[in-house]
Short mmCIF file of C-alpha atoms and ligand atoms in Angstrom, two decimals:
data_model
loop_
_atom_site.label_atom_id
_atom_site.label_comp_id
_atom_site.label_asym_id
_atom_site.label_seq_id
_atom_site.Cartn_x
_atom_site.Cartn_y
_atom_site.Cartn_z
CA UNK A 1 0.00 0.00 0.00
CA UNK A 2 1.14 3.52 -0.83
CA UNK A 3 0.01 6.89 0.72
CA UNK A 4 0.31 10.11 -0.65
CA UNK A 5 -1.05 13.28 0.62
CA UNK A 6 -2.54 15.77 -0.83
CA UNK A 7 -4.18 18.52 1.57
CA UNK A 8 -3.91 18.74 5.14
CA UNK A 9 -4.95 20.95 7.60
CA UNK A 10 -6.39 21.21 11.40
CA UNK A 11 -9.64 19.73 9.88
CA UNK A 12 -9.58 18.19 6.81
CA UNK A 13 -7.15 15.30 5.10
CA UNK A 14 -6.72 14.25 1.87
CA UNK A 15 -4.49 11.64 0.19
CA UNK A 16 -4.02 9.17 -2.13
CA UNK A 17 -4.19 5.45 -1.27
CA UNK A 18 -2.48 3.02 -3.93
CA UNK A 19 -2.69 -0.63 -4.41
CA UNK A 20 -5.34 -1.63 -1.87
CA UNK A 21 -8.83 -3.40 -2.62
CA UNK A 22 -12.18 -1.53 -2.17
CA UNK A 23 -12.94 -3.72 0.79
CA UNK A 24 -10.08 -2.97 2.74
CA UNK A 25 -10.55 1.25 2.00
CA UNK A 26 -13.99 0.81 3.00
CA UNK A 27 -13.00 -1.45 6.23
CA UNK A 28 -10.84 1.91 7.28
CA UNK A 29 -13.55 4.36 5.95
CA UNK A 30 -16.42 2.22 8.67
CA UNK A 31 -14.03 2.27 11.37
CA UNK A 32 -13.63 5.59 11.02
CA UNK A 33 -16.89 6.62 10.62
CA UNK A 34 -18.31 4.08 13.48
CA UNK A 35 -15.50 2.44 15.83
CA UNK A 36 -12.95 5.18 17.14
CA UNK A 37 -14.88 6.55 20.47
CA UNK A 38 -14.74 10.00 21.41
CA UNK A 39 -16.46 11.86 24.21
CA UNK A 40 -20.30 13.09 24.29
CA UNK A 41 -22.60 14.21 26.53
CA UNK A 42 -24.83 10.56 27.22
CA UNK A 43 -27.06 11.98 30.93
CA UNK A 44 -28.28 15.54 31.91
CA UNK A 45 -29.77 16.25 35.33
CA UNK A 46 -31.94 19.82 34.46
CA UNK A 47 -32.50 21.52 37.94
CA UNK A 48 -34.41 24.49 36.16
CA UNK A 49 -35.04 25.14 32.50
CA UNK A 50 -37.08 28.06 31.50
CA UNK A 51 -36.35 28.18 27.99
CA UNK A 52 -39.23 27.70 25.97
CA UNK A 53 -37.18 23.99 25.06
CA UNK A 54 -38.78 21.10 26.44
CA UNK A 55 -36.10 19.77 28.58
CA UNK A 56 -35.62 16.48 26.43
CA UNK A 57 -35.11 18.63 23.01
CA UNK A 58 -32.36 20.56 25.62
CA UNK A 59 -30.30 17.11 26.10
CA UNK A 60 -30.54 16.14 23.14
CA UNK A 61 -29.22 19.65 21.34
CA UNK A 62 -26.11 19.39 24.68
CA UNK A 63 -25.57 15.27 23.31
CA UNK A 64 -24.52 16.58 20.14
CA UNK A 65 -22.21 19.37 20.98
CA UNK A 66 -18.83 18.25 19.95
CA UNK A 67 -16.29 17.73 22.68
CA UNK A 68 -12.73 17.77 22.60
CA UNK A 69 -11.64 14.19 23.28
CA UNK A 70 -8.15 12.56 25.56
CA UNK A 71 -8.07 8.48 24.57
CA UNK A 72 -5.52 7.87 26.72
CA UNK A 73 -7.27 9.69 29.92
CA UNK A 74 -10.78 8.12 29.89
CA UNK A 75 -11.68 4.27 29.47
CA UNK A 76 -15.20 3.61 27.65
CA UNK A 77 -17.25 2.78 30.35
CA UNK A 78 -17.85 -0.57 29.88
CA UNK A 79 -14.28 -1.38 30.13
CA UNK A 80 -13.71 0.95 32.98
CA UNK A 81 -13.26 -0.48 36.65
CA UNK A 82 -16.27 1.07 37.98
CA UNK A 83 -18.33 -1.07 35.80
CA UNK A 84 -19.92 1.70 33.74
CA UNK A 85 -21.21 3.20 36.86
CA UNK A 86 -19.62 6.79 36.16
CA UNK A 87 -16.04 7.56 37.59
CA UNK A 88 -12.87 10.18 37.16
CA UNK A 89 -11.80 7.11 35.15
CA UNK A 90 -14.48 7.24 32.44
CA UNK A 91 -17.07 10.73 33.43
CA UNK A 92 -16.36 14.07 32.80
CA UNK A 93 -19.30 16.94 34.09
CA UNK A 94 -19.84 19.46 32.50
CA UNK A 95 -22.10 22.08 34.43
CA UNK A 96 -23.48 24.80 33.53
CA UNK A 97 -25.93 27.97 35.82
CA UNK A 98 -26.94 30.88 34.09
CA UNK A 99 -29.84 33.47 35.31
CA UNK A 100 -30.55 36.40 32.77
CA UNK A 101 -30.67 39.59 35.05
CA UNK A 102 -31.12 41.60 32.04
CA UNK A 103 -33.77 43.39 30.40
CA UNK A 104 -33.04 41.44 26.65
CA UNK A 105 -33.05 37.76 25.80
CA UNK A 106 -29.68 35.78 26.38
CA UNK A 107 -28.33 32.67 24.45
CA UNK A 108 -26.53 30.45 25.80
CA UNK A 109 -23.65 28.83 24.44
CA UNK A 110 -21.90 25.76 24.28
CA UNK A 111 -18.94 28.20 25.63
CA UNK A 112 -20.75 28.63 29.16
CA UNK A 113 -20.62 25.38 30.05
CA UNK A 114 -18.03 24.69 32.70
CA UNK A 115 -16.10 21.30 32.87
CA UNK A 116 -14.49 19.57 35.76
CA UNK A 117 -11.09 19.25 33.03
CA UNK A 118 -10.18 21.78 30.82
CA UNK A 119 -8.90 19.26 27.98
CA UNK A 120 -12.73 17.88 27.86
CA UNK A 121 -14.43 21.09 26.43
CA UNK A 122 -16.31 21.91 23.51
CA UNK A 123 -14.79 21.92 20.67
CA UNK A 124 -16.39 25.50 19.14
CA UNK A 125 -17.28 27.75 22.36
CA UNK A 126 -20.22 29.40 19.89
CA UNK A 127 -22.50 26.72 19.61
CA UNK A 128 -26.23 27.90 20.60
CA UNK A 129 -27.91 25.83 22.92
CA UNK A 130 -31.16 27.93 24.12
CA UNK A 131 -32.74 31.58 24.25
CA UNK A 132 -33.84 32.65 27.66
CA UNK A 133 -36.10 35.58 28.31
CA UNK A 134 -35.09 38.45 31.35
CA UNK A 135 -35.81 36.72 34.49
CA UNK A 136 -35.24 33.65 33.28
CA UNK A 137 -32.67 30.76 34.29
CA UNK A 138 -30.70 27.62 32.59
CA UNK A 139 -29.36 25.00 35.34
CA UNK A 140 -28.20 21.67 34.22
CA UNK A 141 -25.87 18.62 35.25
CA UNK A 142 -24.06 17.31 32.22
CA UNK A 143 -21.87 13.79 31.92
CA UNK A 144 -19.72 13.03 29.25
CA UNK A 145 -18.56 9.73 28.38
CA UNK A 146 -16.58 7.98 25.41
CA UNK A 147 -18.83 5.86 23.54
CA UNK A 148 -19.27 5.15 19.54
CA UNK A 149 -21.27 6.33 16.83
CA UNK A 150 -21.93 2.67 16.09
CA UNK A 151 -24.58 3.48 19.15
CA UNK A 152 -25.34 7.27 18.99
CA UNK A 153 -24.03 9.54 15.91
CA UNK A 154 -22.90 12.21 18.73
CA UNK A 155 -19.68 10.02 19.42
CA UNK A 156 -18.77 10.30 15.40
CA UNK A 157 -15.29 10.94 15.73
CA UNK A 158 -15.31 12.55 12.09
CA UNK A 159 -17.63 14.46 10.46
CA UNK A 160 -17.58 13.07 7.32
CA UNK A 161 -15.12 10.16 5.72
CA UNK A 162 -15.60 9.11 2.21
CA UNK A 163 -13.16 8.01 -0.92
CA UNK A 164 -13.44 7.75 -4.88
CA UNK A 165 -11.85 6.23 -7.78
CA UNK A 166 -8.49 8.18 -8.76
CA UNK A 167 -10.00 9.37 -12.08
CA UNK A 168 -7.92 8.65 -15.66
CA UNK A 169 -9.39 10.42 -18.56
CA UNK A 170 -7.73 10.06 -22.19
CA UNK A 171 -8.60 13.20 -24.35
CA UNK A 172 -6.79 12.91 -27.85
CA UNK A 173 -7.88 16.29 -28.77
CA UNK A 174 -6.37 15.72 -32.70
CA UNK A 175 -9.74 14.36 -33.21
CA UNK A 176 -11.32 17.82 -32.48
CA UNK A 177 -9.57 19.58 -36.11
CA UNK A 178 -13.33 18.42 -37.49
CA UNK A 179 -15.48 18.65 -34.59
CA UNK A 180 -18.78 21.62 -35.26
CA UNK A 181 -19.24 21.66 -31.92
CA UNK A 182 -16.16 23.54 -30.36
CA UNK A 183 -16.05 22.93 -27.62
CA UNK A 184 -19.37 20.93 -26.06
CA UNK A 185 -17.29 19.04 -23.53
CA UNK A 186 -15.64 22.33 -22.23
CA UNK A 187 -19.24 23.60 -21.61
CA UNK A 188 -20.87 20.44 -19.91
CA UNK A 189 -18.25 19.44 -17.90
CA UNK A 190 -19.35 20.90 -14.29
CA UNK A 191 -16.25 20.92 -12.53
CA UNK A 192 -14.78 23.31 -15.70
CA UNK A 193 -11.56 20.35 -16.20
CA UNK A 194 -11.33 21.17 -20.71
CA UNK A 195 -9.40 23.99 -21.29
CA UNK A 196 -10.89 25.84 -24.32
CA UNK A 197 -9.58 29.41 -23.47
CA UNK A 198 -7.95 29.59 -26.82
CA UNK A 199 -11.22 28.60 -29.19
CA UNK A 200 -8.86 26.65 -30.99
CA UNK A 201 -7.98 22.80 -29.48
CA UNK A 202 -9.41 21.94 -26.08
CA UNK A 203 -6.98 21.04 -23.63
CA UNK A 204 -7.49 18.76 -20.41
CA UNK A 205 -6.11 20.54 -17.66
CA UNK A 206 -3.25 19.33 -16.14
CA UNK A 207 -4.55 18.14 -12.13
CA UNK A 208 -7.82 17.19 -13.15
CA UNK A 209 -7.95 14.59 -11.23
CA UNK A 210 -8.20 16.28 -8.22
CA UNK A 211 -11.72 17.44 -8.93
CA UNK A 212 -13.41 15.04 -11.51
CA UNK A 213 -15.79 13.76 -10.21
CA UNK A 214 -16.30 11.03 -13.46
CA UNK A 215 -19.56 12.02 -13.89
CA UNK A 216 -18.94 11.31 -17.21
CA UNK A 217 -20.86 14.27 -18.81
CA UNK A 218 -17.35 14.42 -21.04
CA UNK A 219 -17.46 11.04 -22.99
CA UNK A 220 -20.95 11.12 -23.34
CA UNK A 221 -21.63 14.47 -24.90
CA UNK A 222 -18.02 14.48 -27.15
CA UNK A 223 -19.34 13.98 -30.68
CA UNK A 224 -15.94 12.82 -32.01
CA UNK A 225 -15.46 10.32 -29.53
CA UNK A 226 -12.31 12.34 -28.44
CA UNK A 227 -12.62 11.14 -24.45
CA UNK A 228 -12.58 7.81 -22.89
CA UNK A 229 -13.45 8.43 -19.13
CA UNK A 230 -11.93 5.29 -16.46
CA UNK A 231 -10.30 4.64 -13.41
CA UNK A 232 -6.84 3.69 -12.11
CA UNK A 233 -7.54 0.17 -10.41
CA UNK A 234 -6.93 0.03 -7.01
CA UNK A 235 -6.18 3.77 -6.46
CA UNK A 236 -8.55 5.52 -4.53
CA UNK A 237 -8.43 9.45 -2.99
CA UNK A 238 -9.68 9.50 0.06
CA UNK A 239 -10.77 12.24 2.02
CA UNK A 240 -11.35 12.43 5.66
CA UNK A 241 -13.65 15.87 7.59
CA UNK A 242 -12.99 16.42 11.10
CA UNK A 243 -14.90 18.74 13.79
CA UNK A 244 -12.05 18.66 16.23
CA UNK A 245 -13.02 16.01 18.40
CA UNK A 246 -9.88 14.07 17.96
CA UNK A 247 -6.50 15.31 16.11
CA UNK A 248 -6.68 13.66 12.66
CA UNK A 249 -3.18 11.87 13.28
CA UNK A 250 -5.07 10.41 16.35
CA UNK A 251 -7.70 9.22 13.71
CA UNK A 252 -5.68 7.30 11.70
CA UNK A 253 -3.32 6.16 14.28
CA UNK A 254 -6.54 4.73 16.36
CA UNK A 255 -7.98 3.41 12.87
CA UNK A 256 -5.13 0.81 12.40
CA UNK A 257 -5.50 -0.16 15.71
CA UNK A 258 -8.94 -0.97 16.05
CA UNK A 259 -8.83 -2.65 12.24
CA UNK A 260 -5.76 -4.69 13.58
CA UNK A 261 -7.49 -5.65 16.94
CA UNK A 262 -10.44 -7.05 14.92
CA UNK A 263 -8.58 -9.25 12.97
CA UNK A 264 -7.07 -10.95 16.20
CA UNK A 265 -10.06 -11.06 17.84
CA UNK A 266 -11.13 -13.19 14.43
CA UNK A 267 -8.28 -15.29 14.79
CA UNK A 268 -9.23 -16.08 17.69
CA UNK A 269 -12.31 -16.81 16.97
CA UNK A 270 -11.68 -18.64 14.35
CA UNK A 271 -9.05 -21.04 16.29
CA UNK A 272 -11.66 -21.79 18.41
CA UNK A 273 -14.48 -23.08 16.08
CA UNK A 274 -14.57 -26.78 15.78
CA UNK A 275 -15.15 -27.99 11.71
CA UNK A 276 -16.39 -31.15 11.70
CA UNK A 277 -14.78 -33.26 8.89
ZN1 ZN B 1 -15.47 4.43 35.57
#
């Protein structure tokens, strides 16, 4: 396998993966997506909530407020020595006691709310959680906990995780000397790859791989036939979103580990299961 990257920043990756089948990219892409835990919100005790929110639309809106997330501080709860009871080892709170004294409304952000340790916090201090009118008061009890988003999307350590075919497009643009049409594929293609700036020969810009999306809107509407749209074979980019949850080197490293750890755990499995002859 082969790994090249192309864009990286705090929350987004992109890179090429070479000679690897479509089951094993979309093993990494589920593990991703499902498997690596991360910390949410899971129980909130609300002493007084006077936002017009009933209080169960309130948890729900604090469950999915992403939180920043330490792996190697917290155990999941099930695996924690408490027994999933609620611990330092596997709980974080995160309170939170507002009373609007003033004479306007007052939202409340995901910013206000206070937690027992400052690595657990969310993510984006700006997120919205409720309006309260003057006079009014927001008290709650939050507890975090790791979980997965193979139970609740709110532990979803990525926002989004998906991968195409590395695109390979053959344009012999000799065949467009005769062509009435100059230049239909230029015009149809909508990611604006052909290169007809000169209203002479159409060119196929040089990275156009980066952004075709082979919707093949090229090869069909050419009238000389000039483009034949594929795909390198087991090349795919892949692209990974994050919210900040988890640093995307933490993704990847926590990705091979889990992948790893469930092939054992078949292994074992497997050693164990009697065929009978
Ligand atoms: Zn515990």
């Amino acid at each position: 396998m082969e790994l090249e990257i192309l864009e990286q920043d705090k929350h987004n990756l992109k890179f090429i993966l070479k000679d690897i089948s479509i089951e094993m990219v979309n093993a990494l892409r589920r593990i991703m997506l499902s498997w690596i835990p991360c910390m949410a919100v899971d129980e909130v005790i609300i002493l007084k909530n006077d936002s017009p929110l009933y209080d169960d639309i309130l948890a729900h809106r604090i469950g999915l407020i992403p939180l920043t997330t330490d792996l190697e501080a917290y155990n999941l709860p099930k695996d924690c020595d408490c027994g999933g009871f609620g611990c330092p080892n596997c709980q974080v709170s995160l309170t939170l006691e507002i009373t609007n004294d003033s004479k306007d409304n007052l939202i409340i952000y995901s910013g206000d709310l206070e937690s027992n340790d400052p690595k657990i916090i969310p993510v984006d201090p700006n997120i919205p959680i409720a309006k309260i009118g003057k006079n009014s008061s927001l008290i709650f009890e939050a507890y975090a906990i790791l979980g997965r988003a193979k139970d609740h999307v709110k532990w979803q350590a990525v926002s989004n995780v998906f991968y195409r075919y590395l695109p390979k497009i053959e344009f012999d643009n000799s065949k467009c000397a005769k062509c009435p049409d100059k230049c239909i594929v230029s015009r149809m293609c909508p990611e604006n790859l052909y290169d007809f700036s000169d209203h002479k020969t159409p060119q196929l810009k040089k990275e156009y791989w980066k952004n075709c999306t082979l919707c093949g809107a090229c090869e069909e509407n050419c009238p000389e036939n000039a483009v034949k749209l594929a795909h390198e074979n087991d090349t795919y980019i892949f692209s990974i979103e994050s919210d900040g949850v988890l640093p995307l080197n933490v993704v990847i490293q926590k990705t091979f580990e889990i992948f790893l750890g469930k092939i054992d755990e078949f292994l074992e499995k497997l050693e164990k299961v009697e065929i009978q002859e």
